[in-house]
Coordinates of C-alpha atoms in Angstrom, one line a residue:
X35 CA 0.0 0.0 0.0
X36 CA 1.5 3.4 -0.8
X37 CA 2.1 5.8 1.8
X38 CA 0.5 8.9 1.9
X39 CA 1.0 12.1 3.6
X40 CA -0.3 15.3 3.6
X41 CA 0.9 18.9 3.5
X42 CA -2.4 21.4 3.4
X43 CA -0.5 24.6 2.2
X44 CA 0.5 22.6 -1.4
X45 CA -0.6 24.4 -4.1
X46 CA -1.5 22.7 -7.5
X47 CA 0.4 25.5 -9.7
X48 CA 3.9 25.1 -7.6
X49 CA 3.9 21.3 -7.8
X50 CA 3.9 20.3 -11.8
X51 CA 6.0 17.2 -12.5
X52 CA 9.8 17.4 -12.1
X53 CA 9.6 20.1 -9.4
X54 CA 10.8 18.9 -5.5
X55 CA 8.7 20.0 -3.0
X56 CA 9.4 19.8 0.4
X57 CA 7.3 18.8 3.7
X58 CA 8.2 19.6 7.2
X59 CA 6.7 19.2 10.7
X60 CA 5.1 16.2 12.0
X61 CA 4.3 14.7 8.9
X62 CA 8.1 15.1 8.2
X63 CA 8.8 13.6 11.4
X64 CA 6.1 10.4 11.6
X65 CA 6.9 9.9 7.8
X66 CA 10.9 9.3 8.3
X67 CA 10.6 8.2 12.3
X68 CA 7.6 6.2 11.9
X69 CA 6.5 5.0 9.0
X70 CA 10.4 4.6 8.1
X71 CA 10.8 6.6 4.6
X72 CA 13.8 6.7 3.1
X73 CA 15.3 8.4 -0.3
X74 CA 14.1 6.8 -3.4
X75 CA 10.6 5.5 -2.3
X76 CA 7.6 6.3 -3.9
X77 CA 4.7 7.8 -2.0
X78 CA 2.1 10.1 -2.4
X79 CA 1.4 13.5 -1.1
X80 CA -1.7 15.6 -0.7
X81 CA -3.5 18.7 0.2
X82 CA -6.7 17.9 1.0
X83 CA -8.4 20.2 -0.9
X84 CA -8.7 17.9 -4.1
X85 CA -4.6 17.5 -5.0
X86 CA -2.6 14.4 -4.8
X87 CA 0.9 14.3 -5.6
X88 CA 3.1 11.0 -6.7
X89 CA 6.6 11.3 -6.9
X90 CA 10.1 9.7 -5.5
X91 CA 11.9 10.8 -1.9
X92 CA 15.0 13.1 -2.5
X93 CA 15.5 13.5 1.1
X94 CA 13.9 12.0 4.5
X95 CA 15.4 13.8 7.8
X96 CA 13.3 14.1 10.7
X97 CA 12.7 17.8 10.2
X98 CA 12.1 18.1 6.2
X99 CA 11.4 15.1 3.9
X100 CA 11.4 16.3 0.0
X101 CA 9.9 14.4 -2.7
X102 CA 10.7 15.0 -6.6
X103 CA 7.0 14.9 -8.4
X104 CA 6.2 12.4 -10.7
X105 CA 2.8 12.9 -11.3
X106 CA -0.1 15.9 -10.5
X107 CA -3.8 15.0 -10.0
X108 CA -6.2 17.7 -9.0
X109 CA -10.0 16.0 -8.3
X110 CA -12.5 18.6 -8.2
X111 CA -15.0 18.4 -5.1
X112 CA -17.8 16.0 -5.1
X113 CA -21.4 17.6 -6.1
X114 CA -23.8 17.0 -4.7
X115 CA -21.9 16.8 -1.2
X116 CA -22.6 14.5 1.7
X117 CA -22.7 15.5 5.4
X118 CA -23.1 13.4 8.1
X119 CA -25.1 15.3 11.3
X120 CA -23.7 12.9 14.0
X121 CA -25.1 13.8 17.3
X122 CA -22.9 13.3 20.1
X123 CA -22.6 10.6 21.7
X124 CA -21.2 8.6 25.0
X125 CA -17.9 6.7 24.9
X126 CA -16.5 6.7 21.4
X127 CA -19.2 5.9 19.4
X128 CA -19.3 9.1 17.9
X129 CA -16.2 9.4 17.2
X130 CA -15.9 5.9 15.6
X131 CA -19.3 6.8 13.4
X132 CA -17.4 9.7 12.1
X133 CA -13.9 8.1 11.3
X134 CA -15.7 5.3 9.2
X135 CA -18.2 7.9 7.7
X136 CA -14.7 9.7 6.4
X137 CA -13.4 6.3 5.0
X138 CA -16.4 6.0 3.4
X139 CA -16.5 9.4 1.6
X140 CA -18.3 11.8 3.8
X141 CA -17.8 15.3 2.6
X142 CA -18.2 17.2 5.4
X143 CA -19.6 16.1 9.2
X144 CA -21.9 18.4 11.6
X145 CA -21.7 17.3 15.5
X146 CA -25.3 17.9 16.5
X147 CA -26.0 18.8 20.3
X148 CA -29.4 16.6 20.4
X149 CA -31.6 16.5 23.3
X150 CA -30.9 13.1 24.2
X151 CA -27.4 13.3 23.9
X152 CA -25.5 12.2 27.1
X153 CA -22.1 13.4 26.0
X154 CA -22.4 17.1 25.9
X155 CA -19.6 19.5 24.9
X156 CA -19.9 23.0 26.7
X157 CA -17.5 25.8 27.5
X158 CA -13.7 25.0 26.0
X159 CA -15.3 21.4 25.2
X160 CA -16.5 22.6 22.6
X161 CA -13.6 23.5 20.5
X162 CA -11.7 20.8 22.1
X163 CA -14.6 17.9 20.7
X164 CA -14.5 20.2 17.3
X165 CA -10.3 19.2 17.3
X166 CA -10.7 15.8 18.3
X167 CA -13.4 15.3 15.5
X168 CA -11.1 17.4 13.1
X169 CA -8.0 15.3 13.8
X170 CA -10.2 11.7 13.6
X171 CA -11.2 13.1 9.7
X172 CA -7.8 13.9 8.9
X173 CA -6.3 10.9 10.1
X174 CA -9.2 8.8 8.6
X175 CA -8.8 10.6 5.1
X176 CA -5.7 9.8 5.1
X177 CA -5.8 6.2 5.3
X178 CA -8.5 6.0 2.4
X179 CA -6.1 7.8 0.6
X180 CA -8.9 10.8 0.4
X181 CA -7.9 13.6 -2.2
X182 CA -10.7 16.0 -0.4
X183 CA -10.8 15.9 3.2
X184 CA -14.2 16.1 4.7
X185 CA -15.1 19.7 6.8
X186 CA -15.7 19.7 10.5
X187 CA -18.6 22.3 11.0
X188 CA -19.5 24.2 14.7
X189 CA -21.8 22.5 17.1
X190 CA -25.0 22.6 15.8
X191 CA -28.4 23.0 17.6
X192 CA -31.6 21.7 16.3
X193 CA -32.9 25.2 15.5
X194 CA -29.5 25.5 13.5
X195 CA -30.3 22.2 11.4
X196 CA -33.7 23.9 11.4
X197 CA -32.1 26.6 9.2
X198 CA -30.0 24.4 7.5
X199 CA -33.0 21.8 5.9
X200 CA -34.3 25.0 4.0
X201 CA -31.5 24.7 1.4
X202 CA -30.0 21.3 1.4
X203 CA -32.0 17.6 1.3
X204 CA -32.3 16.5 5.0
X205 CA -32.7 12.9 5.4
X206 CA -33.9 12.0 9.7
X207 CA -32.6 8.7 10.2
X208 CA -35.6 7.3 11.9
X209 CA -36.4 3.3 12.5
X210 CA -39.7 4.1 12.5
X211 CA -40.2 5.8 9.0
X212 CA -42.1 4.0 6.1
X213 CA -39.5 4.9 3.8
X214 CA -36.2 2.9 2.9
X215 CA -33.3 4.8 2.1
X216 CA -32.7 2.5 -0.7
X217 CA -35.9 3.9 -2.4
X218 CA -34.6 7.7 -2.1
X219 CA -34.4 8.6 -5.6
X220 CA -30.9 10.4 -7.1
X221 CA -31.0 13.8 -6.5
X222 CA -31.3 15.9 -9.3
X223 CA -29.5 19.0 -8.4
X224 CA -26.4 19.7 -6.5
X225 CA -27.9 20.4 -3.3
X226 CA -26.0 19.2 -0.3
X227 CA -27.5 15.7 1.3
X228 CA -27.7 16.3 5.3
X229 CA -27.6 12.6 6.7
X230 CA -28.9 12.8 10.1
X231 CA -28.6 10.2 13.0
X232 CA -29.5 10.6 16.5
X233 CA -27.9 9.7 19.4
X234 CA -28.2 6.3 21.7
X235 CA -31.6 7.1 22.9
X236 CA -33.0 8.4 18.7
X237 CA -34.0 11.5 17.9
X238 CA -36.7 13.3 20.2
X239 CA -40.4 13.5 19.0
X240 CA -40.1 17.0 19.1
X241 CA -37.1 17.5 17.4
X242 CA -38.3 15.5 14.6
X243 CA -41.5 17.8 14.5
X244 CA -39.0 20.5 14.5
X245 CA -37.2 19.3 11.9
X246 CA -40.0 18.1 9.6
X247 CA -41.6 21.1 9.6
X248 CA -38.4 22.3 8.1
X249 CA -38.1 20.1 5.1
X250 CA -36.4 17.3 6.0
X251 CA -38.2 14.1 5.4
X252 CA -37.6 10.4 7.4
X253 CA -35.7 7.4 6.6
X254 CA -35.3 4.2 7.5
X255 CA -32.1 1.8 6.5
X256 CA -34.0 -1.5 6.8
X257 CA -35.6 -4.0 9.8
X258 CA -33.3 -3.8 12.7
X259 CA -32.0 -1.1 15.2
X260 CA -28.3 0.1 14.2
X261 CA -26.1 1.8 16.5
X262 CA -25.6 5.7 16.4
X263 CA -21.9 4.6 15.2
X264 CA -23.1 2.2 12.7
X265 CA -25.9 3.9 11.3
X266 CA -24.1 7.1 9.5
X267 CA -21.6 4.8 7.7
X268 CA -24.1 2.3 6.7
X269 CA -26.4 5.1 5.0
X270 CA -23.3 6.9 3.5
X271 CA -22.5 3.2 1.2
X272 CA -26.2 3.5 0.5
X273 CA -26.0 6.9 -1.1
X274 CA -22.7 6.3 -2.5
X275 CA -24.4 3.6 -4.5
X276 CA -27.5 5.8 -5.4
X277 CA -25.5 9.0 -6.4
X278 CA -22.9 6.1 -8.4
X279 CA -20.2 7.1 -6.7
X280 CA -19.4 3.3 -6.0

């Protein structure tokens, strides 16, 4: 498997084939100290806004690793976009719904302050649990070899999904609803798809109400109950088949 690194202030225009660029700080350091890289490998290199770079080591110290570029691929973004809305959640389960949601293509992620959350982020939590989240999708992306790394929005309130179902498809999660999410027709616009999944306890009457009344419409993934950290990466395969992605 190649290795792959990532270096967010690359720009496409400095990095055409034949040109050595050159990567420092702790991806310098885990690529030579931990993942062992040494001149005349071949690895790849992105920015995580769409470019990947493949090319051959020059040099791997510790402090600077530089990498001669073979090859230049710029993806543009994915349209329309999918964001998981992954209320929080006790334990890890959050956190493990939104590093396979990431593997599995997730374009941006939304941690949602729901009203049966247990797990609640408050005061400097909250842009500590906004870092943790932020540094799971990098991580993640990287991994799956991701040329676009996924977005980490603000805590949301339900009042701010609310706002948000007025422009984008919402799609409640609900194990009640009538309707699969294998029968959601492809969209036919490029309107951001809002996945979102409540937390251990599912998403309050009210909220749904709330929510509903705002555009979104409920969904069901099949028979049985799924997890909160199951549930977002199982629907994200489903609509990576429907939007043929996959």
């Amino acid at each position: 498997m190649a290795h792959f690194f990532l270096d967010e202030s690359l720009r496409a225009e400095d990095c055409a084939p034949g040109a050595v660029v050159r990567v420092g700080g702790s991806e310098a350091r885990h690529a030579v100290t931990v993942s062992r890289i040494r001149p005349g490998e071949q690895l790849l290199l992105g920015n995580g806004a769409g470019l990947i770079l493949g090319g051959t080591v020059v040099t791997a110290e510790p402090t600077e690793l530089s990498l001669r570029v073979d090859t230049n691929t710029v993806t543009p973004p994915a349209r329309p976009r999918i964001l998981l809305v992954q209320a929080l959640a006790k334990g890890d389960r959050d956190e493990l719904a939104v590093q396979a949601a990431t593997e599995l293509g997730i374009d941006g992620v939304i941690p949602w302050a729901a009203a049966r959350s247990v797990s609640r982020w408050e005061g400097a939590k909250i842009a500590r649990g906004r870092e943790r989240w932020a540094s799971i999708v990098r991580e993640a992306g990287k991994q799956s070899i991701r040329p676009w790394l996924p977005s980490v929005e603000g805590l949301a309130s339900t009042k701010a999904l609310a706002a948000l179902a007025g422009s984008a498809r919402m799609l409640l999660l609900e194990p009640t609803a009538s309707a699969r999410l294998t029968e959601v027709p492809a969209p036919t616009d490029d309107r951001d798809i809002l996945l979102v999944v409540g937390p251990e306890g599912g998403i309050a009457p009210s909220e749904l109400a709330i929510l509903e009344a705002a555009g979104a419409t409920r969904v069901r993934l099949g028979d049985t109950i799924l997890r909160t950290s199951t549930a977002g990466p199982a629907a994200v395969a489903i609509l990576n088949a429907t939007l043929g992605r996959w």
